[in-house]
Short mmCIF file of N, CA and C in Angstrom, two decimals:
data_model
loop_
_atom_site.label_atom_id
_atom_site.label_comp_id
_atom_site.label_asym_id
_atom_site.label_seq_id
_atom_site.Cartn_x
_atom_site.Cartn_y
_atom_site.Cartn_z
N UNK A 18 23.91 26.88 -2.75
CA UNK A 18 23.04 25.75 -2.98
C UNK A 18 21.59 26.22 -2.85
N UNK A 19 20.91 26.13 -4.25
CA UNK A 19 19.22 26.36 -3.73
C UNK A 19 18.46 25.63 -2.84
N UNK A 20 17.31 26.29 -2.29
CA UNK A 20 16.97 25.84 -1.32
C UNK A 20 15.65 24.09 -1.75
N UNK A 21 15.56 24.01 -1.41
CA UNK A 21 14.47 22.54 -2.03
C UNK A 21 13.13 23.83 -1.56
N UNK A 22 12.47 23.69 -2.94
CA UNK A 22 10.91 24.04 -2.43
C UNK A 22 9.78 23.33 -3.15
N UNK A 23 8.72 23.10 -2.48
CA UNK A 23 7.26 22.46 -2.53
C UNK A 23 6.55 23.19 -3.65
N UNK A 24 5.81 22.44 -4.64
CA UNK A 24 4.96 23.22 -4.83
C UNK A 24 3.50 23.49 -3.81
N UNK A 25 2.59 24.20 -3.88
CA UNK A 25 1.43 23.94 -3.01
C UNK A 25 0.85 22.87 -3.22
N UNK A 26 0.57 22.10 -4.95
CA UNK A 26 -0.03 20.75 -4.98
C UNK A 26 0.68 19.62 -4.04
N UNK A 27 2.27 19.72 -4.12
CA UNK A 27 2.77 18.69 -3.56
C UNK A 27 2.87 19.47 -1.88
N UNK A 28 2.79 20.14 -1.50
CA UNK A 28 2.25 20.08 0.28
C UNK A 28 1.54 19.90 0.73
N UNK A 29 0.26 19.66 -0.37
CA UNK A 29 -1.18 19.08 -0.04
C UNK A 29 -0.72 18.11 -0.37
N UNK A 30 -0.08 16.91 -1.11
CA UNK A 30 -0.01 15.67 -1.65
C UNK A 30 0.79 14.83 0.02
N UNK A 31 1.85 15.67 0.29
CA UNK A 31 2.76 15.59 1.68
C UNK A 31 1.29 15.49 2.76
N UNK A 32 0.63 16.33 3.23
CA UNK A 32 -0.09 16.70 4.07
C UNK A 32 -0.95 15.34 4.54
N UNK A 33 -1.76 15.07 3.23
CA UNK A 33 -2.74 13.74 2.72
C UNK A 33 -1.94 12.48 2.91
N UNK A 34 -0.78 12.27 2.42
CA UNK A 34 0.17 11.60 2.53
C UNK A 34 0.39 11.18 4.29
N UNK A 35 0.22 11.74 5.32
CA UNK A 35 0.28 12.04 6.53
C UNK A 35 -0.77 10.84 7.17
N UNK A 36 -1.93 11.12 6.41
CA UNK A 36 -2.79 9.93 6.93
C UNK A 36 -2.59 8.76 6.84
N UNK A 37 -1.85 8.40 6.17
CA UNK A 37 -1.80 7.20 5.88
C UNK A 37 -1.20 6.50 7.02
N UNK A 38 -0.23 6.76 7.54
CA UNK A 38 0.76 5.97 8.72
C UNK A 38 -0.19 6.06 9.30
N UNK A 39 -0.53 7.12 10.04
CA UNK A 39 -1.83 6.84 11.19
C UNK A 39 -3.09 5.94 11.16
N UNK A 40 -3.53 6.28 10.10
CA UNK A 40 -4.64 4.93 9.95
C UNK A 40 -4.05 3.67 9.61
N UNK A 41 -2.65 3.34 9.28
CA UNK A 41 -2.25 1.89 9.47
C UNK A 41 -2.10 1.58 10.53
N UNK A 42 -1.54 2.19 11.33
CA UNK A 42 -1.65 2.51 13.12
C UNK A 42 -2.83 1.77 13.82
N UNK A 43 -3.65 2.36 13.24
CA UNK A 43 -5.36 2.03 13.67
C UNK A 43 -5.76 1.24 13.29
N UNK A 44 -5.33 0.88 12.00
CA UNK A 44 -5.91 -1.06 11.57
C UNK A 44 -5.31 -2.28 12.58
N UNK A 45 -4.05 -1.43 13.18
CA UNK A 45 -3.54 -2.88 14.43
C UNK A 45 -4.53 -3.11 15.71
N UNK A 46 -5.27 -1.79 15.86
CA UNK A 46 -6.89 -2.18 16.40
C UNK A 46 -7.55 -2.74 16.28
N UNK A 47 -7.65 -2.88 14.87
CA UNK A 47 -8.86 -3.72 14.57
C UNK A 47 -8.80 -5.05 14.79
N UNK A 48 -10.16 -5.91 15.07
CA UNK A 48 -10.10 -7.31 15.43
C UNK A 48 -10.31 -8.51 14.38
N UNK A 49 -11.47 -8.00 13.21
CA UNK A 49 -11.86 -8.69 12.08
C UNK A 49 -10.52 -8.47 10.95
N UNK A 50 -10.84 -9.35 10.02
CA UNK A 50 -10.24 -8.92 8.40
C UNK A 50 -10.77 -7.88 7.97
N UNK A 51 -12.60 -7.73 8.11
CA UNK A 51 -13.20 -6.91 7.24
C UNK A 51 -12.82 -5.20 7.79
N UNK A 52 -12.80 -5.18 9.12
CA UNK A 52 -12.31 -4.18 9.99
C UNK A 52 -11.10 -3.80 9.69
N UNK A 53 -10.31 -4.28 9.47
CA UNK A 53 -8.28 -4.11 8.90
C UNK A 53 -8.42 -3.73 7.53
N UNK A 54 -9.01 -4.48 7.04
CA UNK A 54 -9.30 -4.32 5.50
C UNK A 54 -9.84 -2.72 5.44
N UNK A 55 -10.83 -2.58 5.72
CA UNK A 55 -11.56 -1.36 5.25
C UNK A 55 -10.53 0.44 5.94
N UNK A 56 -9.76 -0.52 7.22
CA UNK A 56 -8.96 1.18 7.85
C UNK A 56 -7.54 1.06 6.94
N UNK A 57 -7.04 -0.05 6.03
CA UNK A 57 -6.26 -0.38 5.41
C UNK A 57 -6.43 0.31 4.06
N UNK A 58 -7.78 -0.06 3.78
CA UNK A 58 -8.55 0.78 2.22
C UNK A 58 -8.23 2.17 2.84
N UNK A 59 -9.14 2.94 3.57
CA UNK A 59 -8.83 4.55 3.60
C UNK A 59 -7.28 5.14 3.80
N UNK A 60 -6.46 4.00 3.92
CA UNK A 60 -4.77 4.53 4.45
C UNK A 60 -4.46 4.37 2.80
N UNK A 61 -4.45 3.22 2.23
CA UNK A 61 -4.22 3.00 0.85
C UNK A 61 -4.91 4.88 0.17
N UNK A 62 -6.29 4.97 0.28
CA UNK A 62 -7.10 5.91 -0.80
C UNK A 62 -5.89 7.32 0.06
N UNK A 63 -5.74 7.56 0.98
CA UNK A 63 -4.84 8.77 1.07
C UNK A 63 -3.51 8.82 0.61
N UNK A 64 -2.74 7.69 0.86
CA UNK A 64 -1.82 7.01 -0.15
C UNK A 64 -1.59 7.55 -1.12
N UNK A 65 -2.40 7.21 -2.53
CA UNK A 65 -3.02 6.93 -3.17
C UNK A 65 -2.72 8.42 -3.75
N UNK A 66 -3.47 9.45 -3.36
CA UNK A 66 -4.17 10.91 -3.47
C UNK A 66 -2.50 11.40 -3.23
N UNK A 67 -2.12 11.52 -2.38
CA UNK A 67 -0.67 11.66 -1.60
C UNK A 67 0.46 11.51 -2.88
N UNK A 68 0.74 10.27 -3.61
CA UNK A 68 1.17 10.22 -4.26
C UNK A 68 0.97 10.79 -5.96
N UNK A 69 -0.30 11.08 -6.20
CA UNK A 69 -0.44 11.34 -7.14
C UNK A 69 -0.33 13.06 -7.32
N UNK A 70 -0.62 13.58 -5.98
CA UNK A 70 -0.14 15.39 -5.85
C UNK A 70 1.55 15.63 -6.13
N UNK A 71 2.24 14.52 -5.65
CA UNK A 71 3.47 14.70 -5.73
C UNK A 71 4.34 14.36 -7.04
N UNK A 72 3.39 13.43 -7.78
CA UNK A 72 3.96 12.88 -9.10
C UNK A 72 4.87 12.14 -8.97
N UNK A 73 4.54 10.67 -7.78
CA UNK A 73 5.30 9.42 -7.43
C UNK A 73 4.23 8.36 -8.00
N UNK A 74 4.18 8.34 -9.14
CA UNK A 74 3.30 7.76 -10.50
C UNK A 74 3.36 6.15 -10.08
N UNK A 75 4.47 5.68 -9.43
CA UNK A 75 4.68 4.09 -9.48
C UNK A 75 3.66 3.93 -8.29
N UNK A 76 3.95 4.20 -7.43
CA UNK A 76 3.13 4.28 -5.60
C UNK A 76 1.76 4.23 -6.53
N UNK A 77 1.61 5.59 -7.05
CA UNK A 77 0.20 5.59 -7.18
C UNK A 77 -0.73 4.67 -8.26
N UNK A 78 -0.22 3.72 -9.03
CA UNK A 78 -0.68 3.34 -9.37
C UNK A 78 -1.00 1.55 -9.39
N UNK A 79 0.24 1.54 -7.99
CA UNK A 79 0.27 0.09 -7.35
C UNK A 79 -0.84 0.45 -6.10
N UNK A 80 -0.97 1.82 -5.46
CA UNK A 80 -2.00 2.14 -4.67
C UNK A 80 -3.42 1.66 -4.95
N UNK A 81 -3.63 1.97 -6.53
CA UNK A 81 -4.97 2.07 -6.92
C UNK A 81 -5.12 0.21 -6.88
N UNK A 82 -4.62 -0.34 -7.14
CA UNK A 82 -4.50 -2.22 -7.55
C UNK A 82 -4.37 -2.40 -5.95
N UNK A 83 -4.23 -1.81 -4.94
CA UNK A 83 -3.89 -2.20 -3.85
C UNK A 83 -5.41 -2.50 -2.89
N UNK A 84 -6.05 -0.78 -3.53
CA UNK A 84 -7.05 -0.76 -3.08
C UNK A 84 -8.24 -1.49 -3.54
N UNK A 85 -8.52 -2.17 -4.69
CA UNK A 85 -9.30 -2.69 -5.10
C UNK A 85 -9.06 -4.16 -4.54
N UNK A 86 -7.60 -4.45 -4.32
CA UNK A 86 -7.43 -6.18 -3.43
C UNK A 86 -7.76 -6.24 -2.41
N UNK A 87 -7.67 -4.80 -1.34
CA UNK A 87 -8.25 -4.47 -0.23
C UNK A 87 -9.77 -4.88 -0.22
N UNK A 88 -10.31 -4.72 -1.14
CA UNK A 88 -12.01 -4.60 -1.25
C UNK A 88 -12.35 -5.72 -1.73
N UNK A 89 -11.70 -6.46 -2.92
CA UNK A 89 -12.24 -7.87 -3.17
C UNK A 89 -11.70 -9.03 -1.79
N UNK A 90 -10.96 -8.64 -1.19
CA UNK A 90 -10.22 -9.66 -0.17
C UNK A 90 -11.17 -9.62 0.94
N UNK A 91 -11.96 -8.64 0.94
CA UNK A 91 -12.64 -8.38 2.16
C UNK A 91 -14.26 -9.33 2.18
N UNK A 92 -14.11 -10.31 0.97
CA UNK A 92 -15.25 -10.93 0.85
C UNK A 92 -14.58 -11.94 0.09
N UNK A 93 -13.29 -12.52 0.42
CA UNK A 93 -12.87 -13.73 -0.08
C UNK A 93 -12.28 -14.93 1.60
N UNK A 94 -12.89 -16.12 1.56
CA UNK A 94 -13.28 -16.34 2.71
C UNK A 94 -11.59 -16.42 2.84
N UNK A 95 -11.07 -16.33 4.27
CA UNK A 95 -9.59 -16.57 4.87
C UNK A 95 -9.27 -17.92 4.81
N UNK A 96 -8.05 -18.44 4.33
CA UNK A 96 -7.44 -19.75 4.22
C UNK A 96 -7.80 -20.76 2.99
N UNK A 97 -8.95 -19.80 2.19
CA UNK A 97 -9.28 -20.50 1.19
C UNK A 97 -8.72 -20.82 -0.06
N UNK A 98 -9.23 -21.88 -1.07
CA UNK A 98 -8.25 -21.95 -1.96
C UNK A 98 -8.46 -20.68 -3.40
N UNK A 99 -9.71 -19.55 -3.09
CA UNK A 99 -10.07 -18.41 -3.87
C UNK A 99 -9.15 -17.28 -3.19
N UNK A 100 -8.60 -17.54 -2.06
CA UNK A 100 -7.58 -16.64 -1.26
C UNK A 100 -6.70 -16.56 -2.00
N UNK A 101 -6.18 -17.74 -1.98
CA UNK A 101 -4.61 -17.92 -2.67
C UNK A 101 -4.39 -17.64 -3.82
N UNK A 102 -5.56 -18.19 -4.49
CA UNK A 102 -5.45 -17.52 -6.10
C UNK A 102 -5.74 -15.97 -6.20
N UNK A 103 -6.40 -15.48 -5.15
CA UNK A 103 -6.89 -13.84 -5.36
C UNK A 103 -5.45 -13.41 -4.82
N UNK A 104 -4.86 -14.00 -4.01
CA UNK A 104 -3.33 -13.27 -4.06
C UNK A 104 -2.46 -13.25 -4.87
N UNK A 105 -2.33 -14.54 -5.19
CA UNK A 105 -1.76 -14.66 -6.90
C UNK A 105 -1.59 -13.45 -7.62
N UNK A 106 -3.26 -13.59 -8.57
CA UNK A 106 -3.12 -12.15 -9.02
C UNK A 106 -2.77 -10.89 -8.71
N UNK A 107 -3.28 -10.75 -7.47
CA UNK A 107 -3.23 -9.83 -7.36
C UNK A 107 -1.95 -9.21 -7.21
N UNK A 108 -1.13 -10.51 -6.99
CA UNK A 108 0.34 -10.30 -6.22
C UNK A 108 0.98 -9.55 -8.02
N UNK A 109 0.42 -10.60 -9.24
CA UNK A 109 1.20 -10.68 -10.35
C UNK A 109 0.55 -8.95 -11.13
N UNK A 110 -0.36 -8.83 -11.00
CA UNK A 110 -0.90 -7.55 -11.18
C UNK A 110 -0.07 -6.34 -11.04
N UNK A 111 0.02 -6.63 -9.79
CA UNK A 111 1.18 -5.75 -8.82
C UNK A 111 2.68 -5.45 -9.77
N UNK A 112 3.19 -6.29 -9.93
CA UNK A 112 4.58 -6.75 -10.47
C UNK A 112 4.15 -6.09 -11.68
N UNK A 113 3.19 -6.53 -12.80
CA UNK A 113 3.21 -5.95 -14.33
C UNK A 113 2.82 -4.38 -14.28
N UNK A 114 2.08 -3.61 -12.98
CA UNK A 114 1.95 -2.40 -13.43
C UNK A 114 2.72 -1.65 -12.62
N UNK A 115 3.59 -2.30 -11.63
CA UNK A 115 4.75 -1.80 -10.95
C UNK A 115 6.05 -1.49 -12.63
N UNK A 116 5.62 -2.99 -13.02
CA UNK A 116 7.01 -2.11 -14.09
C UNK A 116 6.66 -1.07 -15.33
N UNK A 117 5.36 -1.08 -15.31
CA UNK A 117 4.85 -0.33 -16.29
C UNK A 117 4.94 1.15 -16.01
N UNK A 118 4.86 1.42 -14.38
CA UNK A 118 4.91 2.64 -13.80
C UNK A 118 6.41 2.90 -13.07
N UNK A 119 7.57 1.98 -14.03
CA UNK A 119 8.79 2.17 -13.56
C UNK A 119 9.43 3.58 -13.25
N UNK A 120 9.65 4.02 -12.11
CA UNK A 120 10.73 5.12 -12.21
C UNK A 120 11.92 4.73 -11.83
N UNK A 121 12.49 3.68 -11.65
CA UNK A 121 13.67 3.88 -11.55
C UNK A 121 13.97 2.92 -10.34
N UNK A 122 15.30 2.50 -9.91
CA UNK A 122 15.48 0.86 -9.02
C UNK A 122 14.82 0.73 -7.95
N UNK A 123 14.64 1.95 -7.00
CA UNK A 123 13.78 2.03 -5.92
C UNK A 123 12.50 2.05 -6.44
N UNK A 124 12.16 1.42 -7.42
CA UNK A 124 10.53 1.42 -7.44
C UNK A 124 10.39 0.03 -7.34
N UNK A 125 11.15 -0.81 -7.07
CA UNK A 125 11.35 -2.42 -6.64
C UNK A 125 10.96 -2.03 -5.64
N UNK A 126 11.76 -1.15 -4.63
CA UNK A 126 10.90 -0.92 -3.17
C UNK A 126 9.25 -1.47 -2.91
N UNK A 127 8.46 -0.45 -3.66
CA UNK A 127 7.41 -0.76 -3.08
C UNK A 127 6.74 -1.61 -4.12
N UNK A 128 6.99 -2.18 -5.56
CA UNK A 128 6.55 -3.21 -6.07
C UNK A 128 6.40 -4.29 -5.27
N UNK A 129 8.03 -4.60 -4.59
CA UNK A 129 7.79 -5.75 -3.44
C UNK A 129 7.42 -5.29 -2.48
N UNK A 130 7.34 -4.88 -2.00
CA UNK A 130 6.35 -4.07 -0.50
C UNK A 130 4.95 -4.43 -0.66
N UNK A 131 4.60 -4.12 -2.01
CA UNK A 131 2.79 -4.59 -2.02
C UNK A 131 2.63 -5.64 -2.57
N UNK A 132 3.68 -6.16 -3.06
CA UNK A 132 3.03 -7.18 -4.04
C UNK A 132 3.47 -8.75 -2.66
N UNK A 133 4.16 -8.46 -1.74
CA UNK A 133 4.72 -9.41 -0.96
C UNK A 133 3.11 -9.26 0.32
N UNK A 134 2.48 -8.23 0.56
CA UNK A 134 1.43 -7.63 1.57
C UNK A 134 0.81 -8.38 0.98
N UNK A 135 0.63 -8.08 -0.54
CA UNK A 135 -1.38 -9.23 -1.18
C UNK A 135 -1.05 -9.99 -0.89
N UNK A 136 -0.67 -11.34 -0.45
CA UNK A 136 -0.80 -12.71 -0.42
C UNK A 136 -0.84 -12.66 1.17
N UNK A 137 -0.47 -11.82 2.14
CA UNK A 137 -0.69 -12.02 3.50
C UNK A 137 -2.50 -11.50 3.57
N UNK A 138 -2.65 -10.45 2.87
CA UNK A 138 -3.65 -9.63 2.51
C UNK A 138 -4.72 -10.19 2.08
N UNK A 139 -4.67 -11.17 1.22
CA UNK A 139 -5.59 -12.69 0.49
C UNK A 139 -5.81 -13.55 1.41
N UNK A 140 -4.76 -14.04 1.84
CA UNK A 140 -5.45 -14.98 2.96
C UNK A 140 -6.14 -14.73 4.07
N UNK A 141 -5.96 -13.12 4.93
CA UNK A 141 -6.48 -13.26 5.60
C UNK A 141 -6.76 -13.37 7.44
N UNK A 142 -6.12 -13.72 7.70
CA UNK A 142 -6.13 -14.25 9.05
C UNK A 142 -5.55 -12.74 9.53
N UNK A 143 -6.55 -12.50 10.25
CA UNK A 143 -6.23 -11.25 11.06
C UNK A 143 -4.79 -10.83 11.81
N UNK A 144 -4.66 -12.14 12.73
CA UNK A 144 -3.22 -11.96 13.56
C UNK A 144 -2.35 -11.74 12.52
N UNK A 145 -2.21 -12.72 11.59
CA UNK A 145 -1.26 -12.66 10.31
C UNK A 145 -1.11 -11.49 9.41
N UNK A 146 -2.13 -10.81 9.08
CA UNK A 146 -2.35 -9.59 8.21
C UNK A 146 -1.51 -8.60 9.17
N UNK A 147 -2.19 -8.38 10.06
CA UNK A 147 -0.88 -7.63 11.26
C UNK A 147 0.20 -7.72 11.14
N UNK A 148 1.02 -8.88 11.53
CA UNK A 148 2.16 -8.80 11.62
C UNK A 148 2.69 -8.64 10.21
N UNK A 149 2.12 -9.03 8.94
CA UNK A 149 2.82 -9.22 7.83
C UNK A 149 2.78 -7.08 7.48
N UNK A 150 2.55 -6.45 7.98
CA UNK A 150 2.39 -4.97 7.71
C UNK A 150 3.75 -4.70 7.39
N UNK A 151 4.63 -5.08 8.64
CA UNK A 151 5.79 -4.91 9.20
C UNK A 151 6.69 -4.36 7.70
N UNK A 152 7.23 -5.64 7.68
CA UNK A 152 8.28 -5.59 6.60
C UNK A 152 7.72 -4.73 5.03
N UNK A 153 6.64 -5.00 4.65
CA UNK A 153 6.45 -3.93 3.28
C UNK A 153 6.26 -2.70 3.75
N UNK A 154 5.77 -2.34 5.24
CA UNK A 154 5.79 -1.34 4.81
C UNK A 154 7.07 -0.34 5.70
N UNK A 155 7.87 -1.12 5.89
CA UNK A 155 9.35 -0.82 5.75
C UNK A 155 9.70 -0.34 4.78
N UNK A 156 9.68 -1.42 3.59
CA UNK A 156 10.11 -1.25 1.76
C UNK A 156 9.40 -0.05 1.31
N UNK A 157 8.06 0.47 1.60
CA UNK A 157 7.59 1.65 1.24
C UNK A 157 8.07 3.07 1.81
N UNK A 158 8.26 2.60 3.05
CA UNK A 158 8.91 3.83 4.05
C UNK A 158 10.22 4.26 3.39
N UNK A 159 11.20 3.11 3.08
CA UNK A 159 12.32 3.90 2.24
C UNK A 159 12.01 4.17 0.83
N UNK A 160 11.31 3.76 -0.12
CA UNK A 160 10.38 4.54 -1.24
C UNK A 160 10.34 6.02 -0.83
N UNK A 161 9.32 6.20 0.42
CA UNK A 161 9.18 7.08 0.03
C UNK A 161 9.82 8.33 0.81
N UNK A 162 11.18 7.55 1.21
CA UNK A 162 12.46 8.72 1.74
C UNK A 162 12.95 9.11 0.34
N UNK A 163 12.93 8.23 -0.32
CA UNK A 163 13.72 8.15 -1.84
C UNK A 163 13.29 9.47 -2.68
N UNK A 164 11.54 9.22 -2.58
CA UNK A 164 10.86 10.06 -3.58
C UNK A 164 10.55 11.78 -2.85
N UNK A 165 10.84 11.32 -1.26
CA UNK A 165 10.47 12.57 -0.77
C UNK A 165 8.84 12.46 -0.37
N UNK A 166 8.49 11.59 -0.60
CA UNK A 166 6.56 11.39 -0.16
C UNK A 166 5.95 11.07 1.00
#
């Protein structure tokens, strides 16, 4: 049986990939939205980088839509009725370039993983954004046992 080997792009993609858990770690620190939001953005942008060294094309390109909801959410007031609709989209966004960047059934994984986060993510409420981490990023964690990322 051959052995599984890395290329060097994808052990840097693995490596980068690394940050990410930890700085989600560190957004349960934080006290504001705008504070969660922004250690949430740099976990997403390593994400992001992580996936695209490895050529896990779906991640990375629900990453990039992830990070930009990260940044418009961070100046959409909490509980509002521009919340709900900015989750909306953002949620439906999610879903059309999740299937566009289909690889295959486990890419439902993290379609719903992020696209279920924006609407906790839109509204807002700090305690809530916390706890709602939980479960998607469960759905991503086995993604990315799946993909190896």
């Amino acid at each position: 049986m051959p052995a599984f080997e890395l290329t060097p792009t994808e052990i840097i993609g693995q490596i980068i990939g690394i940050l990410a858990p930890i700085l989600t770690v560190i957004s349960y620190q934080m006290k504001t939205k705008k504070s969660i939001l922004l250690v949430l953005t740099a976990a997403s942008v390593a994400t992001t980088v992580g996936y695209l060294l490895i050529g896990a094309y779906s991640g990375f390109v629900l990453n990039i839509v992830g990070i930009a909801r990260n940044i418009v959410c961070i100046f959409v007031k909490e509980k509002s009725r521009s919340a709900y609709l900015t989750g909306a989209v953002f949620a439906v966004l999610m879903c059309i370039l999740g299937a566009t960047s289909w690889q295959g059934i486990h890419s439902l994984l993290i379609i719903s993983g992020l696209a279920i986060n924006t609407v906790f993510v839109a509204i807002g409420v700090p305690q809530l954004l916390r706890k709602s981490l939980i479960f998607p990023c469960t759905l991503i964690l086995i993604f990315n046992i799946i993909e190896f990322s």
